[in-house]
XYZ file of C-alpha atoms in Angstrom:
690
model
C 11.249 19.293 53.388
C 8.189 20.630 55.207
C 7.693 24.407 54.969
C 9.130 26.539 57.722
C 6.805 29.488 58.300
C 8.428 32.604 59.651
C 5.100 34.112 60.731
C 1.495 33.157 61.307
C 0.360 33.952 57.733
C -1.326 31.144 55.707
C 0.715 29.206 53.084
C 0.707 30.156 49.395
C -2.496 29.041 47.535
C -2.374 28.263 43.800
C -4.850 30.223 41.642
C -8.097 28.609 40.352
C -9.930 29.420 37.114
C -13.689 30.074 37.183
C -14.412 29.022 33.551
C -15.261 31.058 30.447
C -18.029 33.364 29.261
C -18.369 33.202 25.455
C -21.181 34.352 23.168
C -23.537 34.705 26.138
C -22.879 31.162 27.447
C -20.878 29.944 30.436
C -18.495 27.016 29.958
C -16.579 25.056 32.587
C -12.804 25.042 32.681
C -11.486 22.490 30.130
C -14.793 22.275 28.201
C -14.821 21.901 24.387
C -17.795 23.316 22.435
C -18.769 24.546 18.936
C -19.116 28.238 18.266
C -22.768 29.312 18.050
C -21.984 32.083 15.549
C -19.741 30.008 13.256
C -20.381 26.264 13.092
C -16.980 25.785 11.440
C -15.177 26.730 14.681
C -14.369 24.343 17.527
C -13.669 26.202 20.784
C -12.192 25.249 24.159
C -12.015 26.946 27.564
C -8.532 26.868 29.121
C -7.350 29.121 31.965
C -10.537 31.214 31.549
C -9.516 31.989 27.965
C -11.525 30.831 24.929
C -9.488 29.538 22.005
C -11.254 28.650 18.728
C -9.690 26.706 15.862
C -11.159 25.567 12.517
C -12.693 22.119 12.319
C -10.271 19.492 11.021
C -11.342 18.536 7.508
C -10.892 15.006 6.131
C -8.616 14.376 3.166
C -10.487 15.109 -0.068
C -10.670 12.266 -2.647
C -10.121 14.741 -5.502
C -7.011 16.853 -6.260
C -8.784 20.241 -6.557
C -11.561 20.512 -3.964
C -13.569 23.727 -3.626
C -15.336 25.298 -0.653
C -19.087 25.470 -1.249
C -21.591 27.746 0.520
C -22.809 26.372 3.812
C -19.915 23.923 4.124
C -16.959 24.080 6.493
C -14.657 21.846 4.479
C -13.816 21.931 0.748
C -15.537 19.317 -1.399
C -15.084 17.986 -4.919
C -16.422 20.155 -7.749
C -19.717 19.124 -9.316
C -20.960 19.361 -12.912
C -23.686 21.533 -14.425
C -25.265 20.988 -17.866
C -28.634 21.968 -19.290
C -29.827 23.396 -15.995
C -29.043 20.178 -14.076
C -26.343 19.772 -11.428
C -24.552 16.588 -10.391
C -22.090 15.962 -7.569
C -18.578 14.608 -8.076
C -18.749 10.862 -8.771
C -22.512 10.874 -9.533
C -23.768 8.940 -12.608
C -26.898 9.550 -14.693
C -28.540 8.616 -17.987
C -29.094 11.241 -20.654
C -32.815 11.734 -21.435
C -32.422 11.537 -25.225
C -30.195 8.442 -25.194
C -30.929 5.884 -22.458
C -27.891 3.857 -23.543
C -25.522 6.748 -22.753
C -24.279 6.820 -19.135
C -22.495 9.952 -17.956
C -20.441 10.584 -14.835
C -19.266 13.785 -13.133
C -15.509 13.852 -12.428
C -13.971 17.050 -11.006
C -16.355 19.339 -12.881
C -15.983 17.414 -16.176
C -18.626 15.143 -17.698
C -17.464 11.804 -19.131
C -19.950 9.583 -20.992
C -19.884 5.966 -22.191
C -22.278 3.494 -23.820
C -24.089 1.097 -21.496
C -23.174 -2.578 -21.896
C -26.175 -4.921 -21.928
C -25.969 -8.492 -20.672
C -27.334 -11.209 -22.985
C -30.000 -12.924 -20.856
C -31.764 -14.813 -23.676
C -30.869 -15.755 -27.286
C -33.661 -13.769 -29.026
C -34.475 -10.767 -26.801
C -37.085 -8.232 -27.832
C -36.030 -4.689 -28.637
C -35.727 -2.237 -25.719
C -38.851 -0.594 -24.378
C -39.259 3.143 -25.020
C -36.992 5.122 -22.712
C -34.812 2.081 -21.922
C -31.537 0.840 -23.367
C -31.197 -2.922 -23.104
C -33.314 -5.563 -24.880
C -35.791 -7.502 -22.739
C -36.827 -11.148 -22.666
C -40.632 -10.651 -22.621
C -40.771 -11.299 -26.380
C -38.623 -12.367 -29.337
C -36.974 -10.486 -32.191
C -36.336 -12.919 -35.076
C -35.717 -12.335 -38.780
C -36.387 -8.598 -38.394
C -39.789 -9.074 -36.737
C -41.091 -8.685 -33.213
C -43.000 -11.610 -31.682
C -44.865 -11.628 -28.403
C -44.160 -14.431 -25.961
C -46.306 -17.449 -26.924
C -46.697 -16.332 -30.555
C -45.711 -18.847 -33.281
C -42.584 -18.054 -35.259
C -41.049 -19.467 -38.401
C -37.862 -21.453 -37.872
C -37.106 -22.731 -41.396
C -37.830 -26.350 -40.375
C -41.110 -27.529 -41.993
C -41.251 -30.501 -39.664
C -41.311 -28.426 -36.484
C -43.791 -26.061 -34.884
C -41.985 -23.209 -33.052
C -43.155 -20.406 -30.784
C -41.600 -17.502 -28.840
C -41.036 -18.243 -25.134
C -39.589 -15.277 -23.171
C -36.786 -14.484 -25.582
C -36.149 -18.112 -26.585
C -37.508 -20.239 -29.456
C -39.127 -23.555 -28.454
C -39.868 -26.076 -31.217
C -41.865 -29.340 -31.265
C -42.118 -31.854 -34.137
C -45.372 -31.737 -36.106
C -47.806 -34.607 -35.324
C -47.979 -37.283 -38.029
C -51.113 -39.300 -38.966
C -51.091 -43.109 -38.488
C -49.947 -45.218 -41.491
C -51.419 -48.560 -42.620
C -48.066 -50.349 -42.772
C -45.721 -51.785 -40.162
C -42.383 -50.458 -41.517
C -43.020 -47.042 -43.076
C -40.014 -45.239 -44.484
C -38.862 -41.607 -44.393
C -38.474 -39.658 -47.596
C -36.038 -36.654 -47.681
C -37.952 -33.366 -47.707
C -41.009 -34.847 -45.981
C -41.805 -34.696 -42.282
C -43.871 -37.848 -41.683
C -43.092 -41.491 -42.569
C -45.072 -43.041 -45.467
C -45.582 -46.499 -46.876
C -43.693 -45.691 -50.062
C -40.561 -47.273 -48.590
C -39.409 -49.230 -45.554
C -37.368 -48.636 -42.422
C -36.087 -51.969 -41.135
C -33.473 -52.516 -38.414
C -32.345 -48.871 -38.658
C -31.888 -48.852 -42.428
C -34.014 -47.202 -45.121
C -35.056 -49.247 -48.160
C -36.967 -48.225 -51.269
C -40.197 -49.942 -52.138
C -39.654 -53.246 -54.041
C -35.987 -53.229 -52.930
C -34.499 -56.642 -52.035
C -31.782 -56.959 -49.397
C -30.086 -59.671 -47.396
C -29.666 -59.946 -43.634
C -28.165 -62.434 -41.252
C -30.531 -63.388 -38.430
C -29.898 -66.113 -35.850
C -26.966 -67.491 -37.801
C -29.081 -67.886 -40.948
C -28.904 -65.879 -44.125
C -32.300 -64.444 -45.019
C -33.469 -62.574 -48.100
C -35.897 -59.707 -47.494
C -37.902 -57.390 -49.709
C -39.683 -54.063 -49.114
C -43.227 -53.761 -50.457
C -45.214 -50.578 -49.635
C -43.960 -50.295 -46.085
C -44.058 -54.031 -45.392
C -40.944 -56.223 -45.111
C -41.060 -59.960 -45.835
C -38.040 -62.242 -45.319
C -37.267 -65.869 -46.215
C -34.276 -68.117 -45.768
C -31.943 -67.933 -48.723
C -31.425 -71.164 -50.634
C -27.855 -72.318 -51.074
C -26.555 -72.749 -54.575
C -25.296 -76.098 -55.802
C -21.711 -76.623 -54.696
C -19.163 -77.538 -57.342
C -17.510 -80.128 -55.088
C -18.471 -83.788 -54.650
C -18.606 -83.742 -50.838
C -19.831 -80.384 -49.648
C -19.514 -79.705 -45.959
C -22.714 -79.261 -44.009
C -23.157 -76.501 -41.430
C -24.946 -73.225 -40.866
C -25.618 -71.210 -43.973
C -23.704 -67.965 -44.446
C -24.720 -64.929 -46.435
C -22.368 -63.666 -49.084
C -19.743 -61.291 -47.605
C -17.713 -58.398 -49.062
C -14.018 -57.653 -48.638
C -12.833 -54.038 -49.114
C -9.286 -52.860 -48.379
C -8.629 -56.082 -46.477
C -11.690 -55.707 -44.221
C -14.699 -58.054 -44.429
C -18.303 -56.813 -44.262
C -21.421 -58.944 -43.924
C -24.183 -58.979 -46.503
C -26.444 -55.912 -46.265
C -24.089 -53.942 -43.966
C -23.580 -50.217 -44.695
C -20.359 -48.401 -43.720
C -18.149 -45.407 -44.403
C -14.649 -46.195 -45.680
C -11.785 -44.889 -43.563
C -10.683 -41.402 -44.607
C -13.747 -40.898 -46.825
C -16.433 -39.370 -44.576
C -18.601 -38.366 -47.533
C -18.738 -41.891 -49.083
C -21.226 -44.635 -48.084
C -20.850 -48.323 -49.016
C -23.191 -51.356 -48.804
C -22.511 -55.053 -49.284
C -25.036 -56.590 -51.758
C -24.675 -60.127 -53.040
C -21.029 -60.165 -51.995
C -20.264 -56.973 -53.910
C -19.274 -53.645 -52.249
C -21.309 -50.799 -53.728
C -20.086 -47.291 -52.773
C -21.382 -43.826 -53.584
C -21.508 -40.279 -52.324
C -23.469 -39.639 -49.126
C -26.752 -37.819 -49.688
C -27.052 -34.966 -47.188
C -30.554 -34.022 -46.000
C -31.577 -30.394 -46.450
C -30.609 -28.184 -43.481
C -33.251 -26.058 -41.707
C -31.046 -22.926 -41.729
C -29.926 -20.341 -44.246
C -26.224 -19.997 -43.448
C -24.920 -23.428 -42.356
C -21.263 -24.174 -41.728
C -19.265 -27.090 -43.087
C -17.415 -28.432 -39.983
C -13.871 -29.714 -40.629
C -13.912 -33.478 -41.242
C -17.707 -33.619 -41.554
C -19.593 -34.545 -44.701
C -22.790 -32.540 -44.337
C -23.263 -28.886 -43.339
C -24.340 -28.042 -39.774
C -26.557 -25.349 -38.236
C -24.445 -25.155 -35.053
C -22.739 -21.990 -36.424
C -23.080 -19.543 -39.318
C -21.007 -18.916 -42.447
C -21.737 -15.376 -43.643
C -19.792 -13.557 -46.352
C -16.913 -15.986 -45.960
C -16.673 -15.583 -42.173
C -17.700 -18.148 -39.554
C -19.624 -16.865 -36.514
C -20.500 -18.781 -33.352
C -24.076 -19.526 -32.456
C -25.539 -16.541 -30.567
C -22.736 -14.168 -31.653
C -23.565 -10.537 -32.454
C -21.401 -8.885 -35.115
C -21.225 -6.068 -37.631
C -21.439 -6.959 -41.300
C -17.996 -6.311 -42.798
C -19.569 -5.376 -46.162
C -22.227 -3.180 -44.569
C -20.971 -1.674 -41.291
C -24.324 0.016 -40.659
C -26.013 -3.349 -40.105
C -25.957 -5.204 -36.813
C -26.187 -8.969 -37.328
C -26.681 -12.042 -35.166
C -25.989 -15.724 -35.809
C -28.673 -18.025 -34.403
C -28.881 -21.748 -35.224
C -27.191 -21.362 -38.613
C -29.224 -18.368 -39.785
C -27.940 -14.773 -39.831
C -30.402 -11.931 -39.336
C -29.331 -8.302 -39.818
C -30.959 -4.963 -39.083
C -29.928 -1.358 -39.414
C -28.009 0.114 -36.481
C -30.172 2.372 -34.288
C -28.465 5.761 -34.197
C -28.815 7.944 -31.094
C -30.274 11.417 -31.625
C -27.778 14.237 -32.103
C -27.731 17.510 -30.189
C -26.461 19.768 -32.979
C -28.189 21.297 -36.002
C -25.763 19.958 -38.626
C -24.440 16.512 -37.687
C -21.812 14.926 -39.928
C -21.099 11.388 -41.120
C -17.517 10.484 -41.876
C -16.157 7.632 -43.986
C -16.924 4.276 -42.399
C -19.373 5.829 -39.930
C -22.985 4.635 -39.801
C -24.447 7.269 -37.542
C -24.109 11.033 -37.905
C -22.439 12.776 -35.021
C -21.726 16.320 -34.018
C -18.232 17.541 -34.982
C -15.523 17.758 -32.323
C -13.654 20.918 -31.359
C -9.883 21.412 -31.454
C -8.449 24.058 -29.133
C -4.747 24.407 -28.319
C -4.089 20.996 -29.971
C -6.622 19.301 -27.685
C -9.816 17.584 -28.879
C -13.151 18.087 -27.110
C -16.401 16.306 -28.004
C -19.537 18.208 -28.918
C -21.430 19.453 -25.877
C -18.438 19.120 -23.552
C -17.736 21.969 -21.118
C -14.101 22.584 -20.215
C -11.630 25.175 -18.985
C -9.509 26.979 -21.543
C -6.152 25.119 -21.726
C -4.148 28.372 -21.368
C -6.571 30.605 -19.473
C -8.253 28.843 -16.540
C -10.407 31.954 -15.994
C -12.353 31.188 -19.198
C -15.084 28.550 -19.377
C -15.518 26.950 -22.815
C -18.086 24.692 -24.458
C -17.819 22.726 -27.707
C -20.811 23.451 -29.988
C -20.997 22.194 -33.591
C -17.227 22.110 -33.999
C -16.559 25.523 -32.472
C -15.212 26.194 -28.980
C -17.166 29.092 -27.501
C -15.402 30.626 -24.486
C -16.393 33.329 -22.044
C -15.055 34.588 -18.715
C -15.798 32.119 -15.971
C -18.786 33.125 -13.841
C -17.552 33.593 -10.315
C -19.844 32.019 -7.746
C -20.507 34.012 -4.652
C -17.887 33.248 -2.048
C -19.278 31.250 0.890
C -17.358 33.491 3.273
C -17.436 37.202 4.107
C -13.755 38.061 3.667
C -12.275 35.755 0.976
C -8.764 35.992 -0.392
C -8.178 36.849 -4.068
C -8.108 33.543 -6.010
C -6.724 32.688 -9.436
C -9.801 34.000 -11.253
C -12.278 35.013 -8.587
C -12.055 36.439 -5.105
C -13.596 33.389 -3.502
C -10.660 31.722 -1.753
C -11.882 31.010 1.769
C -8.632 29.418 2.930
C -7.712 32.759 4.543
C -9.059 36.260 5.126
C -8.603 39.661 3.487
C -9.389 42.294 6.143
C -8.329 45.912 6.541
C -6.058 45.740 3.489
C -4.095 42.758 4.819
C -4.246 39.012 4.273
C -4.285 36.493 7.119
C -4.055 32.701 7.255
C -7.023 30.760 8.548
C -6.699 30.373 12.304
C -4.608 33.543 12.756
C -5.386 36.062 15.526
C -4.686 39.750 14.891
C -5.598 43.149 16.386
C -8.397 45.151 14.856
C -6.858 47.624 12.388
C -8.747 50.631 13.850
C -9.938 49.583 17.313
C -7.126 48.504 19.656
C -9.709 47.275 22.182
C -10.907 44.507 19.850
C -9.123 41.273 18.932
C -9.952 39.551 15.629
C -9.514 36.001 14.349
C -9.639 34.561 10.809
C -11.373 31.240 10.176
C -11.960 29.968 6.629
C -12.634 33.421 5.175
C -14.681 34.663 8.119
C -13.387 37.395 10.443
C -14.713 37.608 13.967
C -13.769 40.588 16.133
C -14.563 40.648 19.836
C -13.809 43.112 22.580
C -10.719 42.210 24.519
C -11.703 40.163 27.575
C -11.163 42.067 30.814
C -10.427 40.285 34.052
C -13.035 40.640 36.831
C -12.121 43.344 39.356
C -12.498 43.038 43.120
C -13.556 46.676 43.568
C -17.178 47.912 43.376
C -16.440 51.032 41.318
C -13.700 50.442 38.725
C -12.540 53.287 36.501
C -11.419 53.315 32.835
C -8.128 55.168 32.453
C -7.679 57.176 29.242
C -6.240 55.094 26.384
C -6.926 51.790 28.152
C -9.314 49.047 26.988
C -10.186 47.532 30.365
C -11.348 49.280 33.531
C -9.177 49.237 36.607
C -9.759 49.549 40.297
C -8.881 52.932 41.780
C -5.404 53.077 43.155
C -5.399 51.782 46.723
C -2.705 52.130 49.321
C -0.039 49.612 48.543
C 0.078 46.730 51.024
C 2.910 46.832 53.472
C 6.154 45.277 52.310
C 8.576 43.108 54.261
C 12.050 44.136 55.450
C 15.008 42.128 54.186
C 18.396 42.234 55.914
C 21.009 43.777 53.682
C 18.563 44.377 50.810
C 15.623 46.537 49.799
C 12.284 45.633 51.418
C 10.268 42.955 49.600
C 6.981 44.031 48.031
C 3.637 42.515 48.871
C 3.261 39.019 47.273
C 6.926 39.031 46.203
C 8.911 35.780 46.361
C 12.586 35.962 47.383
C 15.402 33.935 48.918
C 17.026 35.064 52.190
C 20.544 36.482 51.766
C 23.121 33.714 52.017
C 20.475 30.965 51.933
C 19.429 30.231 48.344
C 17.908 26.957 49.469
C 14.815 28.580 50.951
C 11.973 30.456 49.210
C 10.070 33.166 51.086
C 6.840 35.064 50.360
C 5.933 38.531 51.552
C 2.213 38.885 52.412
C 0.890 42.022 54.109
C 4.202 42.715 55.790
C 4.783 39.160 57.023
C 7.252 36.639 55.612
C 6.746 32.870 55.367
C 9.580 30.633 54.141
C 10.032 27.000 53.217
C 13.028 24.978 52.167
C 13.204 23.997 48.545
C 12.763 20.204 48.204
C 15.639 18.319 46.606
C 14.914 15.575 44.089
C 17.043 12.419 44.327
C 20.280 12.751 42.373
C 20.454 10.402 39.358
C 24.124 9.539 40.001
C 26.140 7.468 42.486
C 28.591 10.090 43.860
C 26.961 13.532 43.580
C 28.679 16.494 45.130
C 26.864 19.070 47.172
C 25.571 21.979 45.071
C 24.419 25.339 46.368
C 21.204 23.737 47.698
C 20.889 20.178 46.477
C 23.241 17.366 45.468
C 24.450 17.855 41.906
C 25.824 15.491 39.289
C 28.107 18.064 37.643
C 30.972 16.789 39.873
C 31.828 13.897 42.244
C 32.271 13.532 45.991
C 34.446 10.427 46.498
C 36.117 9.332 49.758
C 35.636 12.829 51.172
C 37.187 14.636 48.203
C 35.503 16.552 45.376
C 36.465 16.034 41.758
C 35.314 17.807 38.603
C 33.381 15.858 35.965
C 35.888 14.334 33.538
C 38.769 14.452 36.069
C 41.012 11.373 36.493
C 42.734 10.643 39.835
C 44.520 7.781 41.629
C 42.271 5.577 43.683
C 42.544 6.504 47.380
C 41.653 2.919 48.377
C 43.390 0.680 45.835
C 47.011 1.013 44.799
C 47.798 1.036 41.117
C 44.157 1.894 40.242
C 43.053 4.980 38.298
C 39.558 6.493 38.777
C 37.371 8.736 36.570
C 34.643 11.135 37.678
C 31.891 11.422 35.052
C 28.601 13.258 35.678
C 28.485 12.448 39.384
C 29.600 8.808 39.205
C 33.116 7.401 39.859
C 34.503 4.329 38.126
C 37.944 2.817 38.918
C 40.049 0.289 37.074
C 43.623 -1.012 37.294
C 46.225 1.334 35.897
C 47.401 0.246 32.449
C 51.177 -0.319 32.280
C 53.282 -0.008 29.168
C 55.584 -2.972 28.514
C 59.108 -2.496 29.934
C 61.824 -1.834 27.369
C 64.541 -3.608 29.371
C 65.050 -7.232 30.414
C 65.591 -6.635 34.198
C 63.187 -3.848 35.290
C 62.476 -3.187 38.948
C 58.940 -3.905 40.207
C 58.677 -1.852 43.325
C 55.976 0.512 41.926
C 52.741 -0.118 39.972
C 54.527 -0.656 36.691
C 57.954 -2.121 35.787
C 60.730 0.546 35.872
C 64.050 0.586 33.993
C 65.701 3.059 36.419
C 67.309 0.062 38.245
C 67.708 -3.677 37.868
C 66.116 -6.700 39.503
C 68.632 -9.511 39.009
C 68.262 -12.968 40.541
C 65.936 -11.614 43.228
C 68.109 -8.638 44.216
C 67.574 -4.924 43.440
C 70.455 -2.758 42.190
C 70.676 0.901 41.333
C 71.475 2.029 37.847
C 75.300 2.277 37.304
C 75.863 0.019 40.354
C 78.538 -2.728 40.099
C 78.061 -5.983 42.008
C 79.530 -9.500 42.048
C 77.779 -12.115 40.038
C 75.916 -14.290 42.583
C 76.521 -17.347 40.434
C 80.185 -16.727 39.522
C 82.394 -15.273 42.325
C 85.109 -14.424 39.833
C 82.715 -12.391 37.670
C 81.643 -8.782 38.110
C 78.234 -7.339 36.890
C 76.991 -3.812 36.184
C 73.332 -2.510 36.222
C 72.629 0.136 33.583
C 69.028 1.234 32.759
C 67.527 -2.200 33.488
C 70.239 -4.040 31.591
C 72.830 -6.269 33.444
C 76.238 -7.016 31.925
C 78.702 -9.443 33.616
C 82.376 -10.298 32.938
C 85.384 -12.046 34.574
C 87.654 -10.067 36.931
C 90.949 -8.973 35.255
C 94.227 -10.434 36.675
C 97.739 -8.865 36.623
C 100.328 -10.448 34.347
C 102.901 -12.803 36.090
C 106.581 -13.294 35.417
C 106.704 -17.049 36.036
C 106.066 -19.772 33.599
C 103.986 -22.058 35.832
C 101.622 -19.953 37.960
C 99.179 -21.536 40.406
C 95.630 -20.548 41.450
C 95.363 -20.951 45.199
C 92.116 -22.136 46.707
C 89.703 -19.273 47.274
C 91.437 -17.007 44.748
C 90.412 -15.899 41.313
C 93.812 -15.017 39.810
C 96.909 -17.280 39.419
C 100.165 -16.661 41.364
C 103.797 -17.636 40.967
C 104.896 -20.239 43.516
C 105.686 -18.573 46.759
C 104.238 -15.209 45.722
C 100.907 -13.774 46.552
C 98.505 -12.345 43.901
C 97.145 -8.824 44.018
C 94.035 -8.336 46.114
C 90.597 -8.605 44.417
C 88.541 -5.453 44.094
C 85.871 -6.885 46.481
C 85.772 -9.905 48.759
C 85.254 -13.302 47.328
C 82.153 -15.211 48.039
C 82.699 -18.683 49.318
C 82.441 -21.374 46.744
C 80.774 -24.631 47.505
C 83.250 -26.999 49.228
C 85.875 -24.261 49.731
C 87.442 -23.367 53.042
C 87.392 -19.806 54.214
C 90.522 -17.845 53.298
C 93.306 -17.830 55.829
C 94.619 -14.375 55.067
C 93.263 -11.107 53.661
C 93.975 -10.206 50.128
C 96.459 -7.358 49.675
């Protein structure tokens, strides 16, 4: 409803906020800004009041973060050793052992040995100050070789050199020979004419052998690297008519298998036996294995001759390129390369203690560990005492040396007492009391100052005083803010039947709570309170506005939860619930009698409905179907029976037409209790019944 002014005064104006003055700066209403005196505070200006809260810190990745100087949020603890400091999660290499990598975890140092990738088969030893071997040279048989330098491989027929951590070999050049079929002698690199190589087979000098060429059998001989062959003459046949055809060389049969003359083979299941067919006779012998160019060859399963593809060393087989520790000498590091095992002493890292120890089965001396409270700590490790976290310990030469933990200077001015040190900046200790971070509290000795705690820092400011509209305000005794001198109170407004309203007082007129009035300088302006739409279908009228705590239905008011008969529909029952009315047919209980009356909403056993007629309870009536029967209605039940007749003194009574009882001839029967109904086909009675 539009306002209804009662005078010419202006309407009520809502207050506005001019902004905030904070730390010498002006900020607009609603502005958010960091505090210039404490960068860990985030401030906002709301209703001309400055409210500062601590910065929201992210979740720390470690379980026990600590607040460091110059930081607003707690961070993970770092590690300090030997005058060096590392942050949580930082890794570094120790100066005395480049193969030892250490990492800082929650103030504890954990170290491990660096793993080196194998980039070449024969890498050179690490450079000074580094850990892993490099491929700019070769380390073979306990010696260093520069890249390009010749190396010994154990094969007299090859020339080998170092090539960036690998060994490259080439066969030695051989001089020309003055024969066409020079042979190869075991143990020599170049072919010579003291033997023959013919069709892939080796023959000794002056050795004769047979071959089959072009279907002919030829006989060949080796003479100083030259092979000469001639067709073999056939012997005289013992038969009279020998068959003519191509000549065949003598053949050999071994274990049911035939082999041609001069053929070499290995019998099945005997890999170390070699056979040759000579003059039709199988000649077998052990295979001669050539010398191997390695020192520790391996006999492969099923093979006849040893191989340099792996190493057999002290009864163990090692793969080519495998590094291992000698089981009989654990202080030697060995490597298998092309069938030869080379071993060297293990390089031990330098120790940091004066008296290192070597235990059984250990190659390198190491500093003894420390045992404290049944826990083991390695030499040089710094740790907190297991039972007293206020002591810092260090393991040195098997002894745990502990001393009170040095308390770092708290990064805040008013820290709380911590477990060991007073450096807990999660709250403030001020004036003998402790406060949570973010709490506001009055100054303990100056009531005109308000203090706030933020991460161990306490900031106290004079209470903000509202600007005054007078030119010469005064400070009353015991007050913090000045006030304007008392001025004559503005005129109030008279109210009928009540005390006068004060200046700027809101009130409702007597008897009209639906209007709100304001007294300004002796004048009253009023306006009707607006009514929001009721969220129900049948609200009733409240003191000012429609209300859903009852129902107005068909001009009548009902309380919420009240049930009532429907004023518009018979036999319907309605319910008022929170301002809405719902109606539904009245539920009837089943009748407990066979002939209830149906005049109301539900069947009723107070009377009887029988064959379309209504009867009162205890009423007697003739049976509409049987004129000589009489019925009685009782509580919805109907019982019928035949009318009783008086006894007669004659032996052959008659039932006259239209009568129910028999009569003696010539005598009338007693009258019926109520008139008879006409029966179908009957004539009306001629005389009344007595």
